[in-house]
């Protein structure tokens, strides 16, 4: 048995339903997609395999089938504040985070893994990232994050948690390791960083200090035009509301 929780029950029904919800209601602009075919491509990335030997490239067909345009100036990257990002992005109405794309929405908050020599899913337990890095979920999000970054353009937004233990910009981290390296510099006009502290939370990190300064220096060295704002009002209002 692995230490992680097993596959989310009713996974197939959930993701196919989410796929139709997305293309019919949330974002019909993406056009027609074959949700059953997308599910098959997703499943075939990890079934019948050792759950510790799934690589990001195993999800290539799934990504190709579910890919769509990410509108310019709408990309919202983040670390350590997923629920806040979800409410701030408003499912693509304000911004389109990776979880607001079809491929991200498909799998958000779910868990899954297969078993060697079996087409079945493992509902008992799945490996954690501590047990093995190349597990089905971790590799999925690496592929999704890389793809999301490659297709982002215009003004890019990054929402970081200034109260996060260890700093707002974690290294290693998805933004540091999979998103920044895959940004297409010629398509990006500016990178806007927002560092927002939790209400009544500690002020551990801010623009120009600690890990945020490291991030700013890295982006400047790559030639990006950047701005950084502490406790951006619009996001603070949402936090106060909650």
Backbone as CSV, one residue per row, in Angstrom:
resi,resn,N_x,N_y,N_z,CA_x,CA_y,CA_z,C_x,C_y,C_z
1,UNK,0.822,-1.214,0.000,0.000,0.000,0.000,0.852,1.257,0.000
2,UNK,0.408,2.242,-0.761,1.093,3.532,-0.783,0.583,4.399,0.363
3,UNK,1.261,5.510,0.579,0.860,6.399,1.682,-0.198,7.417,1.262
4,UNK,-0.339,7.639,-0.045,-1.308,8.628,-0.520,-2.701,8.050,-0.637
5,UNK,-3.694,8.935,-0.724,-5.058,8.442,-0.888,-5.225,7.831,-2.272
6,UNK,-6.183,6.925,-2.386,-6.393,6.236,-3.660,-7.105,7.107,-4.684
7,UNK,-7.396,6.493,-5.825,-8.107,7.184,-6.900,-9.465,7.683,-6.401
8,UNK,-9.819,8.906,-6.789,-11.124,9.467,-6.448,-12.230,8.547,-6.976
9,UNK,-13.165,8.127,-6.119,-14.260,7.273,-6.620,-15.027,7.967,-7.749
10,UNK,-15.537,7.162,-8.691,-16.308,7.675,-9.843,-15.500,8.631,-10.719
11,UNK,-14.194,8.407,-10.768,-13.312,9.322,-11.507,-13.771,9.544,-12.948
12,UNK,-14.077,8.438,-13.649,-14.447,8.560,-15.067,-15.683,9.443,-15.237
13,UNK,-16.715,9.205,-14.421,-17.946,10.014,-14.529,-17.670,11.476,-14.228
14,UNK,-16.835,11.715,-13.217,-16.533,13.107,-12.826,-15.838,13.845,-13.962
15,UNK,-14.784,13.239,-14.512,-13.992,13.994,-15.495,-14.715,14.144,-16.829
16,UNK,-15.471,13.150,-17.232,-16.230,13.302,-18.481,-17.311,14.365,-18.286
17,UNK,-17.944,14.360,-17.107,-18.931,15.393,-16.797,-18.318,16.780,-16.778
18,UNK,-17.140,16.879,-16.170,-16.451,18.179,-16.134,-16.116,18.655,-17.547
19,UNK,-15.696,17.722,-18.379,-15.334,18.066,-19.754,-16.538,18.672,-20.477
20,UNK,-17.704,18.025,-20.368,-18.910,18.567,-21.018,-19.348,19.881,-20.377
21,UNK,-19.249,19.951,-19.056,-19.584,21.190,-18.338,-18.742,22.343,-18.893
22,UNK,-17.461,22.057,-19.129,-16.534,23.089,-19.596,-16.887,23.548,-21.016
23,UNK,-17.048,22.578,-21.934,-17.234,22.971,-23.347,-18.650,23.471,-23.639
24,UNK,-19.612,23.075,-22.795,-21.002,23.513,-23.046,-21.354,24.786,-22.284
25,UNK,-20.857,24.906,-21.026,-21.342,25.974,-20.155,-20.251,26.979,-19.777
26,UNK,-19.131,26.470,-19.251,-18.096,27.372,-18.729,-17.389,28.149,-19.827
27,UNK,-17.029,27.444,-20.909,-16.219,28.103,-21.939,-16.500,27.521,-23.323
28,UNK,-17.716,27.734,-23.840,-18.066,27.156,-25.151,-17.160,27.643,-26.282
29,UNK,-16.436,28.747,-26.027,-15.544,29.297,-27.065,-14.443,28.314,-27.465
30,UNK,-14.171,27.311,-26.636,-13.089,26.371,-26.992,-13.501,25.468,-28.150
31,UNK,-14.798,25.440,-28.455,-15.248,24.623,-29.580,-15.522,23.177,-29.174
32,UNK,-15.783,22.353,-30.170,-16.183,20.961,-29.938,-14.979,20.115,-29.511
33,UNK,-15.152,19.336,-28.465,-14.108,18.407,-28.012,-14.766,17.050,-27.775
34,UNK,-14.019,15.987,-28.018,-14.544,14.641,-27.800,-14.182,14.187,-26.379
35,UNK,-15.122,14.339,-25.451,-14.808,14.118,-24.030,-14.469,12.663,-23.715
36,UNK,-15.112,11.726,-24.405,-14.792,10.304,-24.167,-13.380,9.988,-24.642
37,UNK,-13.019,10.551,-25.774,-11.673,10.344,-26.325,-10.618,10.976,-25.397
38,UNK,-10.947,12.146,-24.841,-10.030,12.819,-23.910,-9.836,11.961,-22.660
39,UNK,-10.928,11.386,-22.143,-10.820,10.494,-20.983,-9.927,9.286,-21.298
40,UNK,-10.123,8.673,-22.465,-9.308,7.504,-22.834,-7.823,7.867,-22.896
41,UNK,-7.526,9.032,-23.480,-6.124,9.464,-23.576,-5.547,9.719,-22.186
42,UNK,-6.354,10.302,-21.318,-5.941,10.556,-19.926,-5.649,9.227,-19.219
43,UNK,-6.599,8.306,-19.306,-6.469,7.015,-18.613,-5.264,6.218,-19.128
44,UNK,-5.082,6.219,-20.447,-4.003,5.419,-21.038,-2.616,5.945,-20.686
45,UNK,-2.558,7.167,-20.149,-1.259,7.709,-19.720,-0.723,6.939,-18.512
46,UNK,-1.620,6.357,-17.698,-1.133,5.766,-16.439,-1.641,4.360,-16.120
47,UNK,-2.660,3.843,-16.820,-3.104,2.480,-16.478,-2.102,1.453,-17.010
48,UNK,-2.136,0.279,-16.386,-1.264,-0.810,-16.834,0.221,-0.520,-16.641
49,UNK,0.550,0.457,-15.802,1.955,0.832,-15.622,2.293,0.884,-14.146
50,UNK,3.577,0.755,-13.852,4.056,0.978,-12.496,3.692,2.415,-12.114
51,UNK,2.945,2.617,-11.003,2.497,3.979,-10.666,3.625,4.940,-10.321
52,UNK,4.858,4.442,-10.262,6.010,5.319,-10.007,6.835,5.564,-11.265
53,UNK,6.320,5.166,-12.409,7.095,5.407,-13.637,6.245,6.100,-14.702
54,UNK,5.422,7.045,-14.249,4.600,7.838,-15.181,5.332,9.163,-15.433
55,UNK,5.512,9.498,-16.695,6.259,10.714,-17.040,5.318,11.769,-17.631
56,UNK,5.687,13.049,-17.522,4.838,14.093,-18.115,4.483,13.808,-19.575
57,UNK,5.443,13.296,-20.347,5.183,13.091,-21.777,4.122,12.016,-22.036
58,UNK,3.836,11.187,-21.019,2.775,10.183,-21.173,1.406,10.847,-21.366
59,UNK,1.297,12.110,-20.967,0.019,12.830,-21.092,-0.060,13.664,-22.374
60,UNK,0.895,13.469,-23.281,0.942,14.307,-24.487,-0.345,14.236,-25.315
61,UNK,-0.833,13.025,-25.552,-2.051,12.876,-26.358,-3.231,13.552,-25.659
62,UNK,-3.347,13.347,-24.352,-4.420,13.997,-23.588,-4.368,15.520,-23.764
63,UNK,-3.164,16.088,-23.617,-2.999,17.548,-23.746,-3.371,18.002,-25.160
64,UNK,-2.907,17.263,-26.161,-3.194,17.655,-27.546,-4.693,17.664,-27.834
65,UNK,-5.417,16.711,-27.255,-6.863,16.616,-27.496,-7.648,17.690,-26.741
66,UNK,-7.113,18.127,-25.597,-7.880,19.056,-24.749,-7.394,20.501,-24.854
67,UNK,-6.329,20.723,-25.628,-5.723,22.058,-25.704,-6.646,23.074,-26.383
68,UNK,-6.591,24.305,-25.919,-7.332,25.393,-26.544,-6.569,26.692,-26.296
69,UNK,-7.001,27.762,-26.901,-6.331,29.048,-26.753,-6.529,29.599,-25.339
70,UNK,-5.462,30.122,-24.767,-5.569,30.858,-23.505,-5.567,32.342,-23.885
71,UNK,-6.636,33.073,-23.539,-6.710,34.467,-24.011,-5.529,35.298,-23.507
72,UNK,-5.015,36.210,-24.337,-3.917,37.080,-23.910,-4.311,37.894,-22.670
73,UNK,-3.347,38.189,-21.839,-3.511,39.029,-20.633,-4.365,38.382,-19.538
74,UNK,-4.727,37.097,-19.707,-5.623,36.448,-18.744,-4.894,35.418,-17.872
75,UNK,-3.643,35.117,-18.185,-2.954,34.059,-17.439,-2.665,34.498,-16.007
76,UNK,-2.902,33.572,-15.082,-2.681,33.844,-13.652,-1.938,32.653,-13.038
77,UNK,-0.656,32.863,-12.783,0.170,31.835,-12.141,0.113,32.026,-10.629
78,UNK,0.445,30.995,-9.866,0.296,31.094,-8.407,1.142,30.042,-7.700
79,UNK,1.327,30.272,-6.409,1.911,29.280,-5.505,1.255,29.456,-4.134
80,UNK,0.896,28.352,-3.501,0.419,28.347,-2.096,-0.870,29.138,-1.843
81,UNK,-1.761,29.200,-2.800,-3.028,29.900,-2.548,-4.102,29.474,-3.551
82,UNK,-4.253,28.175,-3.746,-5.133,27.661,-4.798,-6.590,28.107,-4.666
83,UNK,-7.139,28.057,-3.461,-8.554,28.416,-3.300,-8.785,29.900,-3.576
84,UNK,-7.834,30.725,-3.142,-7.924,32.163,-3.410,-7.855,32.429,-4.911
85,UNK,-6.955,31.749,-5.590,-6.814,31.915,-7.042,-8.108,31.515,-7.744
86,UNK,-8.708,30.405,-7.294,-9.963,29.962,-7.910,-11.048,31.031,-7.804
87,UNK,-11.186,31.640,-6.607,-12.245,32.640,-6.469,-11.873,33.939,-7.195
88,UNK,-10.592,34.288,-7.207,-10.165,35.518,-7.888,-10.309,35.396,-9.411
89,UNK,-9.917,34.245,-9.950,-10.003,34.041,-11.403,-11.457,33.930,-11.856
90,UNK,-12.323,33.441,-10.955,-13.756,33.284,-11.252,-13.972,32.451,-12.514
91,UNK,-13.314,31.301,-12.526,-13.470,30.337,-13.629,-13.316,30.963,-15.012
92,UNK,-12.302,31.810,-15.142,-12.011,32.378,-16.449,-12.699,33.710,-16.714
93,UNK,-13.602,34.110,-15.810,-14.296,35.378,-16.040,-13.332,36.552,-15.865
94,UNK,-12.500,36.511,-14.807,-11.500,37.570,-14.622,-10.146,37.148,-15.196
95,UNK,-9.710,35.966,-14.800,-8.421,35.425,-15.263,-8.613,33.956,-15.589
96,UNK,-7.627,33.389,-16.273,-7.687,31.959,-16.583,-6.428,31.283,-16.037
97,UNK,-6.537,30.787,-14.800,-5.415,30.041,-14.218,-5.363,28.651,-14.853
98,UNK,-4.354,27.870,-14.526,-4.246,26.535,-15.138,-5.487,25.703,-14.826
99,UNK,-6.090,25.914,-13.642,-7.298,25.179,-13.278,-8.548,25.642,-14.007
100,UNK,-8.434,26.727,-14.767,-9.564,27.245,-15.545,-9.440,26.895,-17.028
101,UNK,-8.387,26.172,-17.394,-8.281,25.635,-18.755,-9.052,24.318,-18.771
102,UNK,-9.371,23.804,-19.939,-10.067,22.511,-19.996,-9.195,21.411,-19.380
103,UNK,-7.905,21.395,-19.738,-7.055,20.297,-19.241,-6.831,20.377,-17.732
104,UNK,-6.825,21.595,-17.176,-6.658,21.729,-15.733,-7.952,21.487,-14.971
105,UNK,-9.057,22.026,-15.499,-10.378,21.861,-14.881,-10.742,20.382,-14.802
106,UNK,-10.378,19.656,-15.828,-10.616,18.211,-15.955,-10.152,17.455,-14.704
107,UNK,-8.995,17.854,-14.146,-8.360,17.042,-13.099,-8.224,17.738,-11.745
108,UNK,-8.659,18.988,-11.656,-8.433,19.770,-10.434,-8.994,19.076,-9.187
109,UNK,-8.188,19.001,-8.140,-8.567,18.446,-6.831,-8.843,16.940,-6.851
110,UNK,-8.536,16.270,-7.946,-8.782,14.823,-8.014,-7.481,14.056,-7.790
111,UNK,-7.626,12.766,-7.541,-6.466,11.897,-7.347,-6.651,10.641,-8.195
112,UNK,-5.554,10.079,-8.687,-5.680,8.875,-9.515,-4.346,8.162,-9.623
113,UNK,-4.424,6.849,-9.839,-3.257,6.051,-10.220,-3.733,4.690,-10.699
114,UNK,-2.885,4.048,-11.480,-3.203,2.714,-11.979,-2.388,1.663,-11.238
115,UNK,-2.357,0.468,-11.819,-1.592,-0.647,-11.242,-0.878,-1.362,-12.372
116,UNK,0.320,-1.906,-12.089,0.998,-2.646,-13.155,0.169,-3.873,-13.565
117,UNK,0.190,-4.189,-14.851,-0.482,-5.388,-15.386,-1.972,-5.432,-15.080
118,UNK,-2.605,-4.257,-15.040,-4.048,-4.223,-14.819,-4.604,-2.951,-15.435
119,UNK,-5.762,-3.075,-16.089,-6.377,-1.879,-16.672,-7.216,-1.152,-15.624
120,UNK,-7.281,-1.715,-14.409,-8.072,-1.087,-13.353,-7.331,0.050,-12.679
121,UNK,-8.086,0.897,-11.983,-7.493,1.973,-11.205,-7.314,1.499,-9.767
122,UNK,-6.380,2.096,-9.070,-6.161,1.731,-7.665,-6.944,2.687,-6.771
123,UNK,-8.021,2.172,-6.180,-8.872,3.012,-5.334,-8.434,2.966,-3.870
124,UNK,-7.459,2.086,-3.567,-7.005,1.928,-2.178,-5.983,2.986,-1.800
125,UNK,-4.937,3.104,-2.606,-3.863,4.054,-2.282,-3.077,4.383,-3.544
126,UNK,-2.472,5.558,-3.538,-1.605,6.000,-4.640,-0.329,6.574,-4.040
127,UNK,0.791,6.502,-4.788,2.048,7.018,-4.236,2.032,8.533,-4.057
128,UNK,2.632,8.995,-2.969,2.828,10.426,-2.757,4.092,10.854,-3.496
129,UNK,4.284,12.157,-3.633,5.491,12.656,-4.294,6.733,12.319,-3.485
130,UNK,6.574,12.220,-2.149,7.710,11.817,-1.310,8.118,10.374,-1.627
131,UNK,7.137,9.520,-1.906,7.443,8.116,-2.215,8.069,7.973,-3.598
132,UNK,7.544,8.710,-4.562,8.167,8.719,-5.896,7.694,9.934,-6.673
133,UNK,8.634,10.601,-7.313,8.309,11.834,-8.047,7.504,11.567,-9.306
134,UNK,7.793,10.439,-9.964,7.144,10.176,-11.248,5.820,9.443,-11.061
135,UNK,4.960,10.023,-10.208,3.638,9.424,-10.041,2.645,10.093,-10.996
136,UNK,1.467,9.490,-11.114,0.516,9.908,-12.153,0.059,11.355,-11.994
137,UNK,-0.182,11.771,-10.753,-0.719,13.118,-10.532,0.371,14.185,-10.694
138,UNK,1.525,13.945,-10.077,2.633,14.905,-10.156,3.047,15.137,-11.615
139,UNK,3.180,14.043,-12.370,3.601,14.167,-13.775,2.539,14.866,-14.615
140,UNK,1.262,14.619,-14.264,0.175,15.310,-14.965,0.311,16.821,-14.805
141,UNK,0.490,17.268,-13.549,0.528,18.716,-13.316,1.805,19.352,-13.860
142,UNK,2.887,18.575,-13.941,4.095,19.108,-14.592,3.823,19.375,-16.072
143,UNK,3.154,18.422,-16.699,2.824,18.571,-18.124,1.823,19.716,-18.321
144,UNK,0.800,19.770,-17.464,-0.224,20.820,-17.579,0.396,22.203,-17.361
145,UNK,1.274,22.315,-16.355,1.906,23.607,-16.043,2.803,24.072,-17.184
146,UNK,3.592,23.143,-17.726,4.491,23.489,-18.840,3.689,23.967,-20.042
147,UNK,2.613,23.237,-20.349,1.765,23.587,-21.500,1.102,24.946,-21.292
148,UNK,0.599,25.151,-20.083,-0.071,26.409,-19.744,0.882,27.592,-19.943
149,UNK,2.104,27.441,-19.458,3.097,28.516,-19.596,3.426,28.779,-21.067
150,UNK,3.575,27.713,-21.845,3.918,27.867,-23.267,2.849,28.648,-24.024
151,UNK,1.596,28.517,-23.593,0.486,29.135,-24.332,-0.012,30.441,-23.703
152,UNK,0.717,30.932,-22.700,0.343,32.207,-22.078,0.977,33.373,-22.829
153,UNK,0.252,34.495,-22.903,0.788,35.629,-23.667,0.261,36.958,-23.120
154,UNK,0.865,38.048,-23.600,0.450,39.390,-23.179,0.974,39.700,-21.788
155,UNK,0.109,40.272,-20.961,0.491,40.589,-19.585,0.245,39.355,-18.717
156,UNK,1.301,38.903,-18.063,1.224,37.686,-17.238,1.092,38.104,-15.774
157,UNK,0.224,37.412,-15.034,0.024,37.723,-13.612,0.477,36.561,-12.741
158,UNK,1.070,36.899,-11.595,1.541,35.879,-10.655,1.054,36.269,-9.266
159,UNK,0.258,35.403,-8.646,-0.262,35.686,-7.308,0.446,34.785,-6.291
160,UNK,1.194,35.424,-5.379,1.980,34.671,-4.400,1.489,34.967,-2.988
161,UNK,1.703,34.013,-2.098,1.245,34.126,-0.716,2.383,34.626,0.177
162,UNK,2.272,35.884,0.614,3.321,36.490,1.434,3.395,35.934,2.846
163,UNK,2.428,35.072,3.219,2.432,34.455,4.549,2.880,32.999,4.509
164,UNK,3.260,32.514,3.332,3.628,31.094,3.209,4.923,30.802,3.966
165,UNK,4.901,29.722,4.708,6.111,29.291,5.418,7.189,28.977,4.379
166,UNK,8.378,29.533,4.575,9.446,29.289,3.616,9.499,30.299,2.486
167,UNK,8.521,31.219,2.445,8.572,32.278,1.437,7.518,32.144,0.354
168,UNK,7.280,33.263,-0.325,6.207,33.340,-1.322,6.549,32.598,-2.611
169,UNK,7.849,32.504,-2.921,8.288,31.910,-4.189,9.109,30.658,-3.884
170,UNK,8.456,29.487,-3.823,9.183,28.266,-3.450,10.075,27.742,-4.577
171,UNK,11.267,27.345,-4.195,12.173,26.638,-5.104,12.671,25.399,-4.366
172,UNK,12.459,24.200,-4.880,11.734,23.908,-6.126,10.242,24.184,-5.987
173,UNK,9.589,24.377,-7.143,8.159,24.622,-7.166,7.688,24.599,-8.613
174,UNK,6.394,24.467,-8.811,5.871,24.383,-10.187,6.165,25.651,-10.978
175,UNK,5.982,26.817,-10.348,6.238,28.066,-11.065,7.717,28.193,-11.413
176,UNK,8.575,27.884,-10.443,10.020,28.005,-10.650,10.551,26.995,-11.681
177,UNK,10.049,25.755,-11.598,10.678,24.666,-12.362,10.004,24.333,-13.692
178,UNK,8.698,24.557,-13.788,7.982,24.122,-14.995,7.331,25.259,-15.760
179,UNK,7.054,26.374,-15.077,6.333,27.455,-15.753,7.278,28.535,-16.269
180,UNK,8.126,29.078,-15.413,9.063,30.121,-15.891,9.901,29.622,-17.084
181,UNK,10.473,28.393,-17.020,11.292,27.952,-18.157,10.499,27.775,-19.455
182,UNK,9.177,27.648,-19.353,8.369,27.420,-20.559,7.639,28.662,-21.062
183,UNK,7.806,29.802,-20.380,7.221,31.051,-20.890,7.879,31.403,-22.226
184,UNK,7.081,31.904,-23.152,7.602,32.288,-24.481,7.846,33.795,-24.473
185,UNK,9.117,34.164,-24.293,9.456,35.554,-24.024,8.919,36.536,-25.077
186,UNK,8.953,36.115,-26.337,8.529,37.031,-27.418,7.018,37.289,-27.403
187,UNK,6.266,36.483,-26.656,4.801,36.662,-26.608,4.352,37.439,-25.365
188,UNK,5.311,37.808,-24.489,4.943,38.375,-23.187,5.357,39.845,-23.093
189,UNK,4.397,40.720,-22.756,4.698,42.152,-22.680,5.194,42.550,-21.283
190,UNK,4.623,41.930,-20.249,4.993,42.295,-18.881,4.600,41.172,-17.931
191,UNK,5.331,41.067,-16.809,4.947,40.129,-15.755,4.592,40.933,-14.510
192,UNK,3.356,40.764,-14.051,2.836,41.496,-12.904,2.791,40.547,-11.712
193,UNK,3.562,40.865,-10.660,3.603,40.019,-9.464,2.775,40.667,-8.357
194,UNK,1.904,39.876,-7.739,1.143,40.326,-6.577,1.516,39.454,-5.391
195,UNK,1.985,40.059,-4.319,2.309,39.307,-3.099,1.274,39.690,-2.043
196,UNK,0.431,38.737,-1.688,-0.691,39.034,-0.789,-0.575,38.198,0.483
197,UNK,-0.589,38.880,1.637,-0.537,38.180,2.924,-1.924,37.686,3.309
198,UNK,-1.975,36.585,4.048,-3.247,36.140,4.622,-3.743,37.209,5.596
199,UNK,-5.078,37.355,5.705,-5.638,38.268,6.701,-5.202,37.774,8.089
200,UNK,-4.654,38.646,8.881,-4.129,38.295,10.208,-2.986,37.274,10.145
201,UNK,-2.482,37.024,8.937,-1.357,36.088,8.808,-0.053,36.836,8.955
202,UNK,1.062,36.100,9.115,2.361,36.769,9.221,2.778,37.390,7.888
203,UNK,3.516,38.483,7.946,4.062,39.099,6.736,5.485,38.568,6.582
204,UNK,5.603,37.404,5.940,6.906,36.741,5.834,7.689,37.253,4.622
205,UNK,6.965,37.574,3.555,7.635,37.914,2.300,6.916,39.068,1.610
206,UNK,7.694,39.920,0.940,7.131,41.076,0.231,7.960,41.347,-1.017
207,UNK,7.458,42.256,-1.861,8.211,42.674,-3.045,9.602,43.150,-2.618
208,UNK,10.614,42.747,-3.356,11.971,43.238,-3.112,12.676,42.626,-1.914
209,UNK,12.047,41.630,-1.261,12.723,40.977,-0.129,12.693,39.458,-0.298
210,UNK,13.594,38.791,0.409,13.620,37.315,0.511,13.430,36.625,-0.843
211,UNK,12.445,35.685,-0.876,12.293,34.873,-2.091,11.702,35.683,-3.248
212,UNK,10.900,36.714,-2.927,10.320,37.518,-4.019,11.425,38.276,-4.756
213,UNK,12.402,38.742,-4.012,13.539,39.409,-4.655,14.275,38.432,-5.576
214,UNK,14.420,37.184,-5.132,15.050,36.166,-5.987,14.273,35.992,-7.284
215,UNK,12.955,35.944,-7.169,12.102,35.811,-8.350,12.255,37.027,-9.268
216,UNK,12.206,38.220,-8.680,12.338,39.450,-9.480,13.671,39.455,-10.227
217,UNK,14.744,39.094,-9.525,16.073,39.079,-10.159,16.147,38.052,-11.285
218,UNK,15.519,36.896,-11.051,15.537,35.853,-12.087,14.803,36.325,-13.346
219,UNK,13.632,36.925,-13.159,12.847,37.375,-14.316,13.532,38.532,-15.045
220,UNK,14.143,39.439,-14.259,14.875,40.554,-14.888,16.052,40.027,-15.698
221,UNK,16.755,39.035,-15.136,17.908,38.459,-15.841,17.474,37.798,-17.148
222,UNK,16.237,37.304,-17.183,15.708,36.691,-18.409,15.205,37.752,-19.390
223,UNK,15.213,39.022,-18.942,14.848,40.118,-19.845,13.387,40.532,-19.804
224,UNK,12.673,40.118,-18.756,11.255,40.497,-18.659,11.092,41.857,-17.999
225,UNK,10.043,42.568,-18.424,9.629,43.804,-17.769,8.687,43.393,-16.635
226,UNK,9.036,43.707,-15.389,8.213,43.237,-14.279,7.756,44.379,-13.372
227,UNK,6.605,44.185,-12.725,6.187,45.061,-11.637,5.778,44.163,-10.479
228,UNK,5.873,44.684,-9.268,5.488,43.903,-8.094,4.679,44.791,-7.153
229,UNK,3.564,44.274,-6.663,2.693,45.020,-5.742,2.413,44.166,-4.511
230,UNK,2.563,44.770,-3.330,2.215,44.079,-2.082,0.744,44.298,-1.758
231,UNK,0.096,43.224,-1.307,-1.297,43.292,-0.845,-2.202,44.067,-1.807
232,UNK,-2.202,43.590,-3.027,-3.024,44.129,-4.117,-4.488,44.195,-3.675
233,UNK,-5.055,45.399,-3.780,-6.369,45.685,-3.203,-7.479,44.702,-3.613
234,UNK,-7.582,44.434,-4.916,-8.681,43.579,-5.387,-8.671,42.220,-4.702
235,UNK,-7.467,41.666,-4.519,-7.355,40.351,-3.881,-7.637,40.479,-2.378
236,UNK,-7.169,41.563,-1.763,-7.437,41.782,-0.344,-8.942,41.861,-0.057
237,UNK,-9.680,42.505,-0.958,-11.130,42.597,-0.773,-11.751,41.201,-0.721
238,UNK,-11.286,40.326,-1.619,-11.810,38.946,-1.633,-11.476,38.228,-0.316
239,UNK,-10.242,38.412,0.152,-9.840,37.782,1.428,-10.701,38.306,2.583
240,UNK,-10.942,39.609,2.583,-11.771,40.198,3.652,-13.190,39.624,3.593
241,UNK,-13.709,39.495,2.385,-15.050,38.948,2.195,-15.141,37.542,2.791
242,UNK,-14.116,36.730,2.542,-14.110,35.360,3.083,-13.937,35.357,4.596
